[in-house]
Short mmCIF file of N, CA and C in Angstrom, two decimals:
data_model
loop_
_atom_site.label_atom_id
_atom_site.label_comp_id
_atom_site.label_asym_id
_atom_site.label_seq_id
_atom_site.Cartn_x
_atom_site.Cartn_y
_atom_site.Cartn_z
N ASP C 26 143.18 -120.52 -143.85
CA ASP C 26 142.44 -120.75 -142.68
C ASP C 26 141.12 -121.59 -143.02
N GLU C 27 140.54 -121.21 -143.92
CA GLU C 27 139.28 -121.81 -144.34
C GLU C 27 139.36 -123.32 -144.99
N ALA C 28 140.51 -123.55 -145.33
CA ALA C 28 140.61 -124.78 -146.15
C ALA C 28 139.98 -125.98 -145.42
N ARG C 29 139.43 -126.88 -145.99
CA ARG C 29 138.94 -128.17 -145.46
C ARG C 29 139.57 -129.41 -146.07
N LEU C 30 140.50 -129.15 -146.94
CA LEU C 30 140.84 -130.36 -147.59
C LEU C 30 142.18 -130.11 -148.50
N PHE C 31 143.07 -130.87 -148.23
CA PHE C 31 144.39 -130.58 -148.90
C PHE C 31 144.79 -131.87 -149.86
N VAL C 32 145.20 -131.57 -150.92
CA VAL C 32 145.44 -132.92 -151.91
C VAL C 32 146.81 -132.78 -152.30
N VAL C 33 147.56 -133.84 -151.94
CA VAL C 33 149.17 -133.88 -152.43
C VAL C 33 149.26 -134.86 -153.60
N ALA C 34 149.73 -134.50 -154.72
CA ALA C 34 149.95 -135.31 -156.03
C ALA C 34 151.03 -134.80 -156.68
N VAL C 35 152.24 -134.63 -156.00
CA VAL C 35 153.58 -134.25 -156.79
C VAL C 35 154.35 -135.41 -157.14
N ASP C 36 155.35 -135.15 -158.02
CA ASP C 36 156.06 -136.21 -158.33
C ASP C 36 157.27 -136.60 -157.77
N GLN C 37 157.43 -135.76 -156.46
CA GLN C 37 158.58 -135.99 -155.71
C GLN C 37 158.39 -136.58 -154.17
N ARG C 38 158.74 -137.85 -154.06
CA ARG C 38 158.35 -138.59 -152.68
C ARG C 38 158.67 -137.55 -151.65
N GLU C 39 159.95 -137.00 -151.18
CA GLU C 39 160.13 -136.37 -150.15
C GLU C 39 159.31 -135.03 -150.04
N ALA C 40 158.94 -134.48 -151.04
CA ALA C 40 158.29 -133.17 -151.09
C ALA C 40 156.87 -133.48 -150.84
N SER C 41 156.33 -134.57 -151.02
CA SER C 41 154.93 -134.72 -150.76
C SER C 41 154.84 -135.10 -149.17
N ILE C 42 155.84 -136.06 -148.57
CA ILE C 42 155.92 -136.26 -147.12
C ILE C 42 156.01 -134.95 -146.38
N ARG C 43 157.02 -134.20 -146.92
CA ARG C 43 156.84 -132.73 -146.04
C ARG C 43 155.75 -132.13 -146.41
N ALA C 44 154.96 -132.07 -147.32
CA ALA C 44 153.90 -131.18 -147.61
C ALA C 44 152.81 -131.68 -146.42
N VAL C 45 152.57 -133.04 -146.61
CA VAL C 45 151.74 -133.63 -145.52
C VAL C 45 152.07 -133.18 -144.34
N GLU C 46 153.39 -133.31 -143.83
CA GLU C 46 153.81 -133.14 -142.49
C GLU C 46 153.49 -131.64 -141.97
N HIS C 47 153.74 -130.77 -143.09
CA HIS C 47 153.54 -129.19 -142.77
C HIS C 47 151.95 -128.89 -142.48
N VAL C 48 151.16 -129.47 -143.49
CA VAL C 48 149.73 -129.35 -143.43
C VAL C 48 149.13 -129.92 -142.00
N HIS C 49 149.58 -131.11 -141.81
CA HIS C 49 149.14 -131.84 -140.59
C HIS C 49 149.43 -131.06 -139.32
N ARG C 50 150.65 -130.70 -139.29
CA ARG C 50 151.05 -129.84 -138.10
C ARG C 50 150.58 -128.36 -137.96
N GLU C 51 150.39 -127.81 -139.17
CA GLU C 51 150.03 -126.40 -139.22
C GLU C 51 148.41 -126.06 -139.16
N HIS C 52 147.90 -126.95 -139.72
CA HIS C 52 146.33 -127.12 -139.99
C HIS C 52 145.80 -128.43 -139.69
N PRO C 53 145.80 -128.86 -138.31
CA PRO C 53 145.37 -130.13 -138.00
C PRO C 53 143.89 -130.48 -138.37
N ASN C 54 143.19 -129.51 -138.60
CA ASN C 54 141.71 -129.73 -138.93
C ASN C 54 141.45 -129.97 -140.41
N VAL C 55 142.45 -129.74 -141.16
CA VAL C 55 142.30 -130.06 -142.55
C VAL C 55 142.65 -131.56 -142.94
N ARG C 56 141.76 -132.22 -143.70
CA ARG C 56 141.67 -133.28 -143.98
C ARG C 56 142.81 -133.34 -145.19
N ILE C 57 143.54 -134.41 -145.38
CA ILE C 57 144.67 -134.61 -146.27
C ILE C 57 144.60 -135.84 -147.14
N ILE C 58 144.37 -135.80 -148.40
CA ILE C 58 144.41 -136.87 -149.30
C ILE C 58 145.79 -136.76 -150.10
N ALA C 59 146.50 -137.68 -150.20
CA ALA C 59 147.80 -137.82 -150.74
C ALA C 59 148.03 -139.06 -151.70
N ARG C 60 148.81 -138.70 -152.69
CA ARG C 60 149.14 -140.09 -153.91
C ARG C 60 150.40 -140.59 -153.45
N ALA C 61 150.51 -141.99 -153.45
CA ALA C 61 151.61 -142.73 -153.18
C ALA C 61 152.24 -143.54 -154.27
N PHE C 62 153.36 -143.49 -154.38
CA PHE C 62 154.06 -144.31 -155.49
C PHE C 62 154.05 -145.77 -155.29
N ASP C 63 154.11 -146.16 -154.06
CA ASP C 63 154.29 -147.56 -153.61
C ASP C 63 153.96 -147.73 -152.17
N ARG C 64 154.23 -148.94 -151.84
CA ARG C 64 153.89 -149.14 -150.33
C ARG C 64 154.53 -148.50 -149.34
N LEU C 65 155.69 -148.28 -149.36
CA LEU C 65 156.66 -147.67 -148.46
C LEU C 65 156.24 -146.28 -148.32
N HIS C 66 155.82 -145.65 -149.59
CA HIS C 66 155.44 -144.22 -149.79
C HIS C 66 154.25 -144.12 -149.00
N TYR C 67 153.38 -145.10 -149.21
CA TYR C 67 152.05 -145.16 -148.40
C TYR C 67 152.25 -145.09 -147.04
N TYR C 68 153.05 -145.98 -146.43
CA TYR C 68 153.31 -145.87 -145.00
C TYR C 68 154.00 -144.45 -144.63
N GLU C 69 154.83 -143.92 -145.38
CA GLU C 69 155.50 -142.69 -144.88
C GLU C 69 154.40 -141.57 -144.89
N LEU C 70 153.58 -141.66 -145.93
CA LEU C 70 152.54 -140.55 -145.76
C LEU C 70 151.39 -140.77 -144.66
N LYS C 71 151.01 -142.17 -144.39
CA LYS C 71 150.17 -142.29 -143.30
C LYS C 71 150.95 -141.75 -142.03
N ASP C 72 152.17 -142.03 -141.88
CA ASP C 72 153.04 -141.62 -140.84
C ASP C 72 153.04 -140.04 -140.69
N ALA C 73 153.13 -139.54 -141.62
CA ALA C 73 153.21 -137.93 -141.78
C ALA C 73 151.81 -137.30 -141.33
N GLY C 74 150.85 -137.91 -141.48
CA GLY C 74 149.37 -137.42 -141.25
C GLY C 74 148.42 -137.32 -142.18
N ALA C 75 148.69 -138.23 -143.38
CA ALA C 75 147.48 -138.29 -144.46
C ALA C 75 146.37 -138.92 -144.03
N ASP C 76 145.19 -138.40 -144.19
CA ASP C 76 143.93 -139.10 -143.65
C ASP C 76 143.72 -140.30 -144.65
N VAL C 77 143.87 -139.96 -146.15
CA VAL C 77 143.55 -141.10 -147.01
C VAL C 77 144.80 -141.10 -148.14
N VAL C 78 145.36 -141.99 -148.46
CA VAL C 78 146.33 -142.28 -149.28
C VAL C 78 145.81 -143.23 -150.46
N ILE C 79 146.21 -142.70 -151.71
CA ILE C 79 145.79 -143.41 -152.76
C ILE C 79 147.03 -144.06 -153.53
N ARG C 80 147.19 -145.29 -153.77
CA ARG C 80 148.26 -145.73 -154.48
C ARG C 80 148.12 -145.40 -155.99
N GLU C 81 149.17 -144.97 -156.63
CA GLU C 81 149.08 -144.25 -157.66
C GLU C 81 148.90 -145.48 -159.03
N LEU C 82 149.45 -146.54 -158.74
CA LEU C 82 149.54 -147.57 -159.82
C LEU C 82 148.61 -148.59 -159.69
N PHE C 83 147.85 -148.84 -158.04
CA PHE C 83 147.05 -149.80 -157.82
C PHE C 83 145.87 -150.03 -158.72
N GLU C 84 144.97 -149.12 -158.90
CA GLU C 84 143.77 -149.28 -159.61
C GLU C 84 144.12 -149.76 -161.09
N GLY C 85 145.20 -148.87 -161.83
CA GLY C 85 145.23 -149.25 -163.02
C GLY C 85 145.82 -150.76 -163.33
N SER C 86 146.53 -151.19 -162.32
CA SER C 86 147.10 -152.34 -162.46
C SER C 86 146.11 -153.60 -162.29
N LEU C 87 145.10 -153.07 -161.35
CA LEU C 87 144.12 -154.04 -161.18
C LEU C 87 143.03 -154.09 -162.32
N SER C 88 142.64 -153.10 -162.87
CA SER C 88 141.99 -153.11 -164.20
C SER C 88 142.74 -153.84 -165.26
N ALA C 89 144.14 -153.76 -165.40
CA ALA C 89 144.92 -154.37 -166.43
C ALA C 89 144.71 -155.89 -166.15
N ALA C 90 144.98 -156.24 -164.83
CA ALA C 90 144.88 -157.88 -164.69
C ALA C 90 143.36 -158.24 -164.86
N LYS C 91 142.41 -157.57 -164.53
CA LYS C 91 141.11 -158.00 -164.94
C LYS C 91 140.82 -158.02 -166.31
N ALA C 92 141.40 -157.08 -167.24
CA ALA C 92 141.32 -157.34 -168.66
C ALA C 92 141.93 -158.24 -169.28
N ALA C 93 143.09 -158.60 -168.57
CA ALA C 93 143.78 -159.87 -169.04
C ALA C 93 143.25 -161.34 -169.01
N LEU C 94 142.66 -161.27 -167.66
CA LEU C 94 141.89 -162.46 -167.49
C LEU C 94 140.63 -162.79 -168.33
N ILE C 95 139.97 -161.57 -168.75
CA ILE C 95 138.83 -161.49 -169.68
C ILE C 95 139.58 -161.86 -171.04
N GLU C 96 140.49 -161.31 -171.71
CA GLU C 96 141.12 -161.68 -172.85
C GLU C 96 141.68 -163.28 -172.86
N LEU C 97 141.93 -163.67 -171.62
CA LEU C 97 142.33 -165.21 -171.72
C LEU C 97 141.09 -166.19 -171.65
N GLY C 98 139.96 -165.64 -171.72
CA GLY C 98 138.67 -166.45 -171.93
C GLY C 98 137.95 -166.49 -170.32
N VAL C 99 138.38 -165.82 -169.34
CA VAL C 99 137.56 -165.81 -168.20
C VAL C 99 136.48 -164.95 -168.35
N SER C 100 135.21 -165.31 -167.93
CA SER C 100 134.24 -164.67 -167.98
C SER C 100 134.40 -163.31 -167.20
N PRO C 101 133.72 -162.02 -167.68
CA PRO C 101 133.88 -160.79 -167.13
C PRO C 101 133.53 -160.84 -165.60
N ALA C 102 132.36 -161.46 -165.20
CA ALA C 102 131.79 -161.70 -163.87
C ALA C 102 132.99 -162.30 -163.00
N ILE C 103 133.48 -163.46 -163.46
CA ILE C 103 134.50 -164.03 -162.58
C ILE C 103 135.76 -163.24 -162.53
N ALA C 104 136.08 -162.66 -163.60
CA ALA C 104 137.38 -161.84 -163.59
C ALA C 104 136.96 -160.64 -162.63
N GLY C 105 135.83 -160.05 -162.67
CA GLY C 105 135.53 -159.01 -161.59
C GLY C 105 135.58 -159.41 -160.22
N ARG C 106 135.01 -160.64 -159.93
CA ARG C 106 135.10 -161.24 -158.60
C ARG C 106 136.65 -161.59 -158.13
N ALA C 107 137.48 -161.95 -159.08
CA ALA C 107 138.92 -162.18 -158.65
C ALA C 107 139.43 -160.83 -158.43
N ALA C 108 139.18 -159.67 -159.20
CA ALA C 108 139.65 -158.42 -158.85
C ALA C 108 139.23 -157.84 -157.64
N ASP C 109 137.99 -158.18 -157.19
CA ASP C 109 137.32 -157.74 -155.90
C ASP C 109 137.97 -158.50 -154.80
N VAL C 110 138.23 -159.69 -154.87
CA VAL C 110 139.09 -160.66 -153.84
C VAL C 110 140.47 -159.84 -153.82
N PHE C 111 141.09 -159.77 -154.70
CA PHE C 111 142.41 -159.30 -154.63
C PHE C 111 142.51 -157.83 -153.99
N ARG C 112 141.54 -156.85 -154.42
CA ARG C 112 141.45 -155.56 -153.85
C ARG C 112 141.18 -155.71 -152.40
N THR C 113 140.15 -156.41 -151.93
CA THR C 113 139.80 -156.68 -150.60
C THR C 113 141.13 -157.18 -149.66
N HIS C 114 141.86 -158.21 -150.29
CA HIS C 114 142.65 -158.75 -149.66
C HIS C 114 144.06 -157.68 -149.44
N ASP C 115 144.42 -157.05 -150.50
CA ASP C 115 145.31 -156.25 -150.73
C ASP C 115 145.33 -154.99 -149.70
N GLU C 116 143.91 -154.42 -149.70
CA GLU C 116 143.98 -153.30 -148.69
C GLU C 116 143.95 -153.58 -147.30
N GLU C 117 143.43 -154.96 -147.05
CA GLU C 117 143.54 -155.18 -145.54
C GLU C 117 145.03 -155.65 -145.24
N THR C 118 145.66 -156.13 -146.30
CA THR C 118 147.06 -156.44 -146.10
C THR C 118 147.99 -155.17 -145.79
N LEU C 119 147.67 -154.26 -146.58
CA LEU C 119 148.26 -153.17 -146.41
C LEU C 119 148.08 -152.31 -144.92
N LYS C 120 147.03 -152.28 -144.61
CA LYS C 120 146.57 -151.72 -143.29
C LYS C 120 147.31 -152.48 -142.17
N GLN C 121 147.50 -153.94 -142.23
CA GLN C 121 148.09 -154.61 -141.28
C GLN C 121 149.57 -154.69 -141.26
N LEU C 122 150.03 -154.51 -142.34
CA LEU C 122 151.66 -154.42 -142.44
C LEU C 122 151.90 -153.07 -142.19
N ASN C 123 151.14 -151.88 -142.32
CA ASN C 123 151.30 -150.59 -142.02
C ASN C 123 151.55 -150.46 -140.48
N GLU C 124 150.84 -151.24 -139.63
CA GLU C 124 150.84 -151.40 -138.12
C GLU C 124 152.30 -151.79 -137.76
N LEU C 125 152.95 -152.72 -138.58
CA LEU C 125 154.22 -153.32 -138.16
C LEU C 125 155.42 -152.55 -138.88
N TRP C 126 155.14 -151.65 -139.66
CA TRP C 126 156.44 -150.85 -140.26
C TRP C 126 156.95 -149.86 -139.54
N GLU C 127 158.26 -149.97 -139.53
CA GLU C 127 159.01 -149.01 -138.68
C GLU C 127 159.67 -148.05 -139.31
N LYS C 128 159.38 -146.77 -139.13
CA LYS C 128 159.90 -145.73 -139.90
C LYS C 128 161.53 -145.55 -139.71
N GLY C 129 162.08 -145.66 -140.96
CA GLY C 129 163.45 -145.62 -141.06
C GLY C 129 164.20 -146.88 -141.10
N ALA C 130 163.28 -147.95 -140.98
CA ALA C 130 164.04 -149.25 -141.05
C ALA C 130 163.61 -150.16 -142.24
N ASP C 131 164.39 -150.86 -142.61
CA ASP C 131 164.30 -151.70 -143.76
C ASP C 131 163.37 -152.89 -143.41
N VAL C 132 162.14 -152.96 -144.17
CA VAL C 132 161.09 -154.00 -143.89
C VAL C 132 161.74 -155.42 -143.75
N ALA C 133 162.97 -155.67 -144.75
CA ALA C 133 163.56 -156.78 -144.75
C ALA C 133 164.28 -157.46 -143.71
N ASN C 134 164.40 -156.29 -142.79
CA ASN C 134 165.00 -156.78 -141.47
C ASN C 134 163.97 -156.55 -140.18
N ASN C 135 162.75 -156.67 -140.48
CA ASN C 135 161.53 -156.74 -139.64
C ASN C 135 160.97 -158.19 -139.78
N PRO C 136 161.28 -159.09 -139.14
CA PRO C 136 160.85 -160.35 -139.05
C PRO C 136 159.38 -160.66 -138.69
N THR C 137 158.94 -159.75 -138.13
CA THR C 137 157.31 -159.93 -137.86
C THR C 137 156.54 -159.33 -139.16
N TYR C 138 157.05 -158.09 -139.73
CA TYR C 138 156.41 -157.74 -140.94
C TYR C 138 156.58 -158.85 -142.10
N ILE C 139 157.87 -159.35 -142.28
CA ILE C 139 158.01 -160.60 -143.26
C ILE C 139 156.97 -161.61 -143.03
N GLU C 140 156.98 -162.00 -141.70
CA GLU C 140 156.11 -163.37 -141.29
C GLU C 140 154.59 -163.07 -141.79
N LEU C 141 154.22 -161.61 -141.54
CA LEU C 141 152.67 -161.57 -141.88
C LEU C 141 152.53 -161.30 -143.32
N ALA C 142 153.45 -160.69 -143.97
CA ALA C 142 153.39 -160.40 -145.50
C ALA C 142 153.35 -162.09 -146.02
N LYS C 143 154.09 -163.10 -145.63
CA LYS C 143 154.16 -164.24 -146.13
C LYS C 143 152.73 -164.96 -145.97
N ALA C 144 152.27 -164.73 -144.67
CA ALA C 144 150.92 -165.41 -144.22
C ALA C 144 149.78 -164.85 -144.99
N ARG C 145 149.79 -163.61 -145.19
CA ARG C 145 148.89 -162.80 -146.19
C ARG C 145 148.77 -163.30 -147.54
N THR C 146 150.07 -163.60 -147.94
CA THR C 146 150.27 -164.03 -149.37
C THR C 146 149.55 -165.46 -149.53
N GLN C 147 149.77 -166.27 -148.54
CA GLN C 147 149.29 -167.71 -148.70
C GLN C 147 147.82 -167.59 -148.34
N MET C 148 147.22 -166.75 -147.70
CA MET C 148 145.85 -166.51 -147.58
C MET C 148 145.31 -166.07 -149.06
N LEU C 149 145.98 -165.20 -149.71
CA LEU C 149 145.26 -164.94 -150.98
C LEU C 149 145.41 -166.00 -152.05
N ASN C 150 146.49 -166.71 -151.80
CA ASN C 150 146.56 -167.89 -152.74
C ASN C 150 145.28 -168.92 -152.39
N SER C 151 145.28 -169.11 -151.09
CA SER C 151 144.21 -170.02 -150.65
C SER C 151 142.75 -169.43 -151.22
N ALA C 152 142.54 -168.20 -150.95
CA ALA C 152 141.35 -167.67 -151.63
C ALA C 152 141.17 -167.60 -153.00
N LEU C 153 142.23 -167.34 -153.89
CA LEU C 153 141.99 -167.42 -155.24
C LEU C 153 141.73 -168.98 -155.82
N GLN C 154 142.44 -169.98 -154.99
CA GLN C 154 142.37 -171.22 -155.39
C GLN C 154 140.93 -171.75 -155.11
N LEU C 155 140.33 -171.42 -154.07
CA LEU C 155 138.88 -171.63 -153.74
C LEU C 155 138.11 -170.98 -154.77
N ASP C 156 138.38 -169.88 -155.08
CA ASP C 156 137.58 -169.33 -156.21
C ASP C 156 137.53 -169.92 -157.35
N GLU C 157 138.89 -170.47 -157.83
CA GLU C 157 139.07 -171.14 -159.03
C GLU C 157 138.48 -172.53 -158.99
N ASP C 158 138.53 -173.02 -157.81
CA ASP C 158 137.83 -174.30 -157.62
C ASP C 158 136.18 -174.23 -157.81
N ALA C 159 135.68 -173.19 -157.30
CA ALA C 159 134.14 -172.90 -157.47
C ALA C 159 133.85 -172.58 -158.69
N ARG C 160 134.64 -171.93 -159.72
CA ARG C 160 134.55 -171.54 -160.93
C ARG C 160 134.41 -172.81 -161.83
N LYS C 161 135.35 -173.70 -161.70
CA LYS C 161 135.34 -174.98 -162.42
C LYS C 161 134.00 -176.01 -161.96
N GLU C 162 133.68 -175.79 -160.73
CA GLU C 162 132.51 -176.56 -160.53
C GLU C 162 131.12 -176.06 -161.23
N GLU C 163 131.11 -174.57 -161.42
CA GLU C 163 129.90 -173.96 -162.10
C GLU C 163 130.07 -174.26 -163.49
N THR C 164 131.17 -174.36 -163.95
CA THR C 164 131.33 -174.90 -165.57
C THR C 164 131.17 -176.23 -165.90
N ALA C 165 131.19 -177.13 -164.82
CA ALA C 165 131.33 -178.63 -165.01
C ALA C 165 129.71 -179.11 -165.15
#
């Protein structure tokens, strides 16, 4: 009854969703932080009532990508900027696609979802190309 926060970090997708649903329903004033395995799990946890959802592999993957750029000779500042651009873009995309997600439906059969996903991918490619062009100008 005095809990203020509930953290869900179990290794079973359905169990984590049920836990979030239960806490959200039985203790609506308790804030819920949940770990998601992937985008679909993120959507399911948000739908179940999680206040904050952390994607399990996202930060590690982003750090690995930044390290790979640096190993390939990109300056740490530019690699960091690319990681920041990607993070911001991906978080915005995730929120926008979440609004189009339909519980129980395959996203592959949701043309509005697919259209936005493609448009957001093109936006990212354009942003990264502009960043690459700026980097080339800086080093010229």
